[in-house]
XYZ file of C-alpha atoms in Angstrom:
469
model
C -2.759 3.398 -16.627
C -6.485 3.846 -16.460
C -8.066 6.999 -14.659
C -8.734 5.307 -11.310
C -5.182 3.970 -10.992
C -4.039 7.506 -11.857
C -6.162 9.039 -9.152
C -4.939 6.453 -6.580
C -1.196 7.448 -7.571
C -2.019 11.277 -6.948
C -3.770 10.388 -3.626
C -0.655 8.348 -2.303
C 1.094 11.862 -2.494
C -1.037 12.895 0.439
C -2.547 9.775 2.230
C -0.705 6.784 3.691
C -0.216 4.111 1.228
C -1.865 1.415 3.345
C -5.082 3.655 3.562
C -4.901 4.033 -0.352
C -4.548 0.683 -0.573
C -7.502 -0.162 1.160
C -9.578 2.118 -0.725
C -8.342 0.383 -3.925
C -9.201 -3.149 -2.771
C -12.563 -2.003 -1.597
C -13.343 -0.287 -4.823
C -12.151 -3.170 -6.688
C -13.379 -6.275 -4.946
C -16.583 -5.227 -2.793
C -20.319 -6.043 -4.003
C -21.897 -2.879 -4.969
C -23.871 -2.267 -1.502
C -20.586 -1.910 0.414
C -19.563 0.910 -1.835
C -22.706 2.927 -1.087
C -22.639 5.403 1.965
C -19.434 4.127 3.389
C -19.254 4.496 7.046
C -15.452 5.735 7.542
C -15.286 4.687 11.058
C -16.524 1.333 10.505
C -14.390 0.858 7.305
C -11.139 1.999 9.271
C -12.020 -0.500 12.099
C -12.546 -3.326 9.678
C -9.043 -2.291 7.691
C -7.308 -1.949 11.384
C -6.544 1.802 10.379
C -6.238 4.925 12.256
C -9.711 6.707 12.367
C -8.658 10.037 12.067
C -5.981 9.092 8.984
C -8.651 7.077 7.287
C -11.151 10.075 7.490
C -8.748 12.567 6.258
C -7.944 9.842 3.521
C -11.674 9.801 2.588
C -11.631 13.688 2.406
C -8.695 13.675 0.071
C -9.950 10.972 -2.242
C -13.334 12.911 -2.423
C -11.458 16.112 -3.460
C -10.005 14.032 -6.395
C -13.253 12.599 -7.347
C -12.566 8.856 -6.268
C -15.666 9.164 -3.830
C -18.753 11.643 -3.293
C -19.811 13.135 0.034
C -23.235 12.880 1.267
C -24.590 14.770 4.313
C -27.519 12.783 5.609
C -30.182 13.956 8.186
C -31.156 10.981 10.289
C -33.916 10.001 12.479
C -32.621 9.329 15.902
C -35.087 6.829 16.563
C -35.052 4.179 13.571
C -31.721 5.494 11.980
C -33.279 6.188 8.680
C -32.063 8.699 6.197
C -34.938 11.654 6.210
C -32.874 13.822 3.849
C -29.758 13.283 1.747
C -27.573 16.366 0.706
C -24.385 16.543 -1.480
C -23.562 19.759 0.755
C -24.361 20.829 4.433
C -25.479 23.985 2.583
C -28.862 22.317 1.663
C -29.637 21.238 5.341
C -32.017 24.252 5.667
C -35.357 22.858 7.393
C -36.058 23.955 11.130
C -37.451 20.427 11.583
C -37.577 16.979 10.020
C -40.398 14.492 10.623
C -39.963 10.655 10.568
C -43.095 8.959 9.501
C -41.914 5.681 10.446
C -41.416 6.933 14.015
C -44.186 9.487 13.748
C -41.897 12.110 15.266
C -40.483 15.617 14.547
C -36.948 16.463 15.201
C -35.055 19.872 15.132
C -31.564 19.010 13.308
C -28.342 19.172 15.397
C -25.003 18.431 13.988
C -24.001 16.074 16.750
C -25.843 12.712 16.033
C -28.501 13.776 13.377
C -26.229 14.366 10.352
C -24.015 11.876 9.168
C -21.343 12.119 6.617
C -20.753 9.132 4.139
C -18.705 8.366 1.286
C -19.916 6.637 -2.199
C -17.731 5.616 -4.801
C -17.684 7.656 -8.090
C -19.131 6.867 -11.131
C -16.017 7.609 -12.835
C -14.098 4.984 -10.681
C -16.943 2.278 -10.509
C -20.448 2.069 -11.402
C -22.642 0.482 -8.820
C -26.453 -0.097 -8.716
C -26.911 2.604 -6.042
C -26.069 5.204 -8.551
C -29.389 4.671 -9.888
C -31.371 4.000 -6.576
C -34.880 4.235 -8.052
C -33.912 0.774 -9.858
C -33.050 -0.980 -6.715
C -35.142 -3.909 -5.328
C -37.039 -2.887 -2.164
C -34.694 -4.777 0.206
C -31.571 -3.075 -1.270
C -33.266 0.213 -1.357
C -33.621 -0.141 2.312
C -30.035 -1.302 2.811
C -28.300 1.232 0.437
C -30.698 4.526 0.808
C -33.196 4.500 3.512
C -31.043 3.414 6.592
C -28.079 5.189 7.683
C -24.710 3.966 8.296
C -24.962 3.804 11.927
C -27.290 0.943 11.442
C -24.954 -2.212 11.697
C -27.023 -4.265 9.086
C -26.245 -8.221 8.843
C -24.060 -9.300 5.903
C -24.780 -12.896 5.076
C -28.380 -13.154 5.964
C -29.786 -9.828 5.498
C -32.617 -10.721 3.307
C -33.645 -13.345 5.490
C -33.814 -11.067 8.502
C -35.798 -8.527 6.366
C -38.331 -11.129 5.452
C -38.970 -12.014 8.856
C -40.900 -8.517 9.119
C -41.978 -7.506 5.592
C -45.267 -9.404 4.694
C -45.410 -7.627 1.280
C -43.476 -4.917 -0.782
C -43.883 -4.080 -4.332
C -42.633 -1.415 -6.814
C -45.165 1.101 -8.151
C -43.942 3.250 -11.079
C -45.242 7.059 -11.082
C -48.745 7.457 -12.082
C -49.670 3.828 -11.208
C -52.066 2.155 -8.778
C -51.775 -1.356 -7.364
C -53.771 -3.567 -4.769
C -52.157 -5.488 -1.799
C -54.317 -8.290 -0.687
C -52.965 -10.276 2.557
C -54.056 -11.591 5.794
C -52.830 -9.206 8.522
C -51.817 -10.887 12.139
C -52.743 -9.624 15.328
C -49.672 -6.991 15.391
C -48.873 -3.483 15.097
C -48.423 -3.278 11.453
C -46.914 -0.330 9.499
C -47.556 0.081 5.550
C -44.403 2.126 4.967
C -43.194 3.900 1.693
C -39.421 4.707 2.188
C -39.041 6.916 -1.068
C -41.714 9.626 0.015
C -41.555 8.896 3.798
C -45.055 8.006 4.173
C -46.364 5.614 6.430
C -49.878 4.294 7.769
C -50.156 2.395 10.987
C -52.333 -0.483 11.832
C -52.983 -1.650 15.161
C -54.492 -4.963 14.666
C -56.207 -6.286 17.751
C -59.215 -7.868 19.245
C -61.309 -10.838 17.877
C -60.108 -11.977 14.165
C -62.702 -11.426 11.620
C -63.313 -13.096 8.053
C -64.445 -9.593 6.712
C -62.245 -8.055 4.170
C -61.556 -4.229 5.053
C -60.363 -1.921 2.255
C -57.710 0.921 2.701
C -56.457 3.521 0.115
C -53.244 5.238 0.282
C -51.859 7.664 -1.829
C -48.136 8.607 -2.219
C -47.158 12.168 -3.166
C -44.424 13.475 -0.954
C -47.047 15.592 1.204
C -49.286 12.868 2.903
C -47.698 11.178 5.711
C -50.508 8.819 6.766
C -49.243 8.847 10.532
C -52.587 8.482 12.083
C -53.037 4.935 13.520
C -56.203 3.024 12.611
C -57.193 0.257 14.905
C -58.611 -2.860 13.030
C -59.336 -6.448 13.792
C -56.878 -9.040 12.620
C -57.797 -10.675 9.332
C -58.017 -10.012 5.737
C -57.344 -6.393 4.152
C -57.152 -4.969 0.866
C -54.828 -1.930 0.387
C -55.113 0.111 -2.653
C -51.966 2.316 -3.272
C -51.702 5.032 -5.701
C -48.167 6.789 -6.549
C -48.671 10.476 -7.385
C -44.929 11.055 -6.904
C -42.672 11.894 -9.768
C -40.413 8.598 -9.263
C -41.032 4.903 -8.329
C -42.319 4.221 -4.774
C -42.066 1.212 -2.816
C -44.976 0.301 -0.670
C -44.034 -2.110 2.067
C -46.276 -3.849 4.623
C -44.185 -4.568 7.961
C -44.788 -6.003 11.241
C -43.319 -3.504 14.048
C -42.372 -6.363 16.125
C -39.216 -7.832 17.586
C -37.574 -8.796 14.313
C -37.920 -5.065 13.136
C -36.500 -3.813 16.514
C -33.918 -6.177 16.860
C -32.391 -5.090 13.279
C -32.867 -1.281 14.172
C -31.088 -1.997 17.584
C -27.810 -3.088 16.075
C -25.892 0.309 15.966
C -22.312 1.156 15.421
C -20.416 4.670 15.533
C -20.742 6.837 12.676
C -19.028 9.939 11.242
C -20.986 12.964 12.469
C -21.065 16.426 10.837
C -19.978 17.714 14.146
C -16.983 15.645 13.993
C -16.099 16.707 10.512
C -16.355 20.255 10.846
C -13.762 19.990 13.744
C -11.412 17.819 11.372
C -8.481 20.054 10.410
C -8.204 18.263 6.969
C -11.986 19.095 6.039
C -11.464 22.725 7.180
C -8.147 22.796 5.009
C -10.021 21.446 1.848
C -13.382 23.053 2.058
C -12.644 26.338 3.959
C -15.573 28.704 3.329
C -17.523 26.141 1.039
C -19.385 24.518 4.124
C -22.352 26.790 5.412
C -24.574 29.296 3.690
C -23.969 32.632 5.099
C -27.541 32.680 6.448
C -27.363 29.372 7.827
C -27.369 28.531 11.707
C -26.886 25.063 12.706
C -27.065 23.815 16.201
C -24.409 21.425 17.892
C -25.448 20.409 21.485
C -21.864 19.687 22.649
C -18.561 20.885 21.385
C -15.223 21.507 23.119
C -13.437 24.803 22.613
C -9.864 25.453 23.599
C -8.258 29.032 23.538
C -4.468 29.434 23.546
C -2.495 32.816 24.183
C 1.393 33.681 24.646
C 1.784 35.450 27.740
C 4.024 38.580 27.387
C 4.465 38.521 23.662
C 4.672 42.097 23.169
C 7.706 41.990 25.636
C 9.174 39.178 23.525
C 9.083 41.170 20.207
C 10.911 44.039 22.291
C 13.342 41.568 23.776
C 14.308 39.462 20.867
C 13.405 41.902 17.904
C 10.790 41.493 15.372
C 12.118 38.947 13.042
C 13.334 36.523 15.600
C 10.046 36.761 17.533
C 8.064 36.287 14.195
C 9.921 32.930 13.684
C 9.314 31.941 17.203
C 5.717 32.715 16.994
C 5.382 31.142 13.634
C 7.006 27.874 15.149
C 4.627 27.851 18.158
C 1.702 27.977 15.614
C 2.957 25.160 13.728
C 3.380 22.780 16.742
C 0.004 23.816 18.047
C -1.687 23.097 14.753
C 0.020 19.670 14.554
C -1.243 18.725 18.031
C -4.866 20.040 17.431
C -4.923 17.827 14.091
C -3.490 14.782 15.945
C -6.317 15.032 18.615
C -8.988 15.088 15.981
C -9.473 18.803 16.493
C -9.437 21.755 14.087
C -7.905 25.209 14.180
C -11.079 27.703 13.615
C -8.801 30.825 13.430
C -5.973 32.595 14.937
C -6.141 36.239 16.299
C -2.792 37.989 16.947
C -0.669 35.211 18.860
C -3.845 33.393 20.087
C -5.541 30.275 18.818
C -9.066 29.090 18.928
C -9.566 25.246 18.063
C -12.627 22.893 18.481
C -12.664 19.247 19.506
C -15.527 16.886 19.431
C -15.284 15.584 22.966
C -13.719 17.316 25.961
C -11.030 14.394 26.666
C -9.098 15.258 23.006
C -8.962 18.784 24.199
C -7.671 18.168 27.608
C -5.025 15.807 25.864
C -4.236 18.368 23.252
C -3.705 21.165 25.828
C -1.292 18.928 27.864
C 0.596 18.068 24.937
C 0.866 21.746 23.998
C 2.286 22.710 27.355
C 4.779 20.141 27.217
C 5.655 21.174 23.649
C 6.373 24.663 24.682
C 8.345 23.465 27.513
C 10.596 21.397 25.025
C 10.975 24.420 22.677
C 11.900 26.717 25.893
C 14.466 24.114 26.908
C 16.014 24.009 23.457
C 16.379 27.649 23.249
C 17.351 28.020 26.985
C 14.929 30.731 27.437
C 11.383 31.371 28.649
C 10.071 32.907 25.663
C 6.932 30.863 25.081
C 4.612 30.954 28.050
C 1.279 29.389 26.963
C -2.081 30.211 28.467
C -4.832 27.724 27.934
C -8.735 27.467 28.455
C -11.074 24.813 27.727
C -14.940 24.734 28.044
C -17.656 22.493 26.511
C -21.362 23.164 25.748
C -23.693 24.012 22.946
C -22.968 26.406 20.246
C -24.247 27.188 16.584
C -22.018 26.518 13.501
C -22.193 29.705 11.312
C -20.461 31.326 8.425
C -18.607 34.309 9.499
C -16.321 36.579 7.689
C -16.214 33.981 4.933
C -14.979 31.293 7.443
C -16.713 28.425 9.091
C -16.981 29.538 12.626
C -19.049 29.184 15.922
C -21.296 31.376 17.899
C -22.664 31.311 21.506
C -21.991 31.471 25.068
C -19.969 28.465 25.248
C -17.220 30.196 22.814
C -17.613 33.325 25.133
C -16.765 31.415 28.348
C -13.909 29.329 26.744
C -12.217 32.733 25.796
C -12.690 34.207 29.175
C -11.388 30.951 30.849
C -8.303 31.362 28.908
C -7.880 34.904 29.968
C -7.776 34.088 33.553
C -4.899 31.495 33.208
C -1.423 32.838 33.939
C 1.810 31.159 32.173
C 1.927 27.575 31.731
C -1.546 26.989 33.319
C -4.373 24.869 31.889
C -7.837 26.206 33.084
C -10.999 23.893 32.194
C -14.582 24.338 33.455
C -16.749 21.822 35.522
C -18.406 20.666 32.139
C -14.960 19.655 30.721
C -13.885 17.598 33.756
C -17.343 16.055 34.216
C -16.763 14.264 31.105
C -15.605 10.589 32.146
C -12.873 10.226 29.563
C -11.321 13.601 30.416
C -11.362 13.016 34.114
C -10.041 9.673 33.485
C -7.199 10.884 31.463
C -6.130 13.085 34.272
C -6.311 10.317 36.809
C -4.264 8.082 34.860
C -1.424 10.673 34.800
C -1.782 11.513 38.385
C -3.136 15.009 38.177
C -5.247 16.520 40.572
C -7.078 19.693 39.449
C -7.749 22.381 41.875
C -11.250 23.952 41.879
C -11.946 27.542 42.101
C -15.632 29.222 41.919
C -15.191 32.374 39.746
C -17.181 35.144 38.052
C -16.514 35.845 34.369
C -17.059 39.069 32.691
C -20.584 39.025 31.088
C -21.775 35.936 32.819
C -24.218 36.074 35.498
C -23.322 33.123 37.737
C -20.306 31.574 39.091
C -18.706 28.854 37.413
C -16.365 26.131 38.639
C -13.142 26.386 37.028
C -10.212 23.739 37.429
C -6.509 24.687 37.301
C -4.769 21.433 35.823
C -1.305 21.053 37.172
């Protein structure tokens, strides 16, 4: 048995066999480009697998060394990878600039940081393990564009040829000249390795006069200022001052390019992964640096607490109460993980959990209430009375007390909403029920939440809170 087969056998101990079989088939049979920066959600859809279980499988496989994780900062406009990282800890810049879109962005973990998986060289060597040897078209496909761009399979190179007029490979320290006839189009001389671009707005009467343009690639010049020129012949001198090969490409920014970049698909975001229980269990504190502060524009928080737990210990005794509370934690953990969430921490008898979307938190809350009711019926008692509060909003991901945690007013409001609830109640804020999927979930179950305007301690304005029956 070779090393790869041994790793797959170990993986089968923690991951469903059909998922491991799908990994093994992909690694064994797929062309190289399908093993570089794999989109876990697209993989699950193509194989007919459950998304959450597939993501957990990729994480477990990465822990064993079958795949390698990459945290890629994306341009929201063109979907290009502005920075690739083996750890979220190295996402440190306060702003990332896309030369192709001539725009700067403050990184957020919602849609600007994707998580992808590349096969490890110990399992199979692929061309992308040496990206600076890839042909230009393959560099764009495998390294520059993120996994959210749904690139065509069979006619990919033909589609690229529709908008790339010229592309060349330029070794470090070398010079070259690109001579070509430019049409009356908006043209971009783009270099994807150093992320440099020169915009050329070709308009007016065509000319036969040859123009000259000089560009230097060295990771510091962006060439984003637009030059207006007449259509006609041009001589572009390019010079590579970078330490690696560069790939100057002359592209027409027209319908063909926009059509290619307009093909989008869901991808695994950093926000979703940070709210994944398997990820938290495997990576624990090795996620963020202690001084890192990463923004999330929307995350849903769920807080629970047991009502009357002090009286419970008094009534049934410490040992029985401890076992009962531990059973309650186990059930809640399982429900949170099944609804794509993660338990951030427990505080006494309380739980703080996060979910990528409000509907998953609402679904989890209703399952928790039903589970506690079933445990009480089984015991013939009313010992487990759960109070639940849910709120959605922006926050900051931080490393706090050697744990990946969250900070901000959204967290404070979610906690205080839970404190307002009485036994067996689920309180959710208006931002939660404004989510179409969450409101649809309640409508499908015939539930009509009751609205109350309330003032929370430390919050200046009243907020709408809904009691979910």
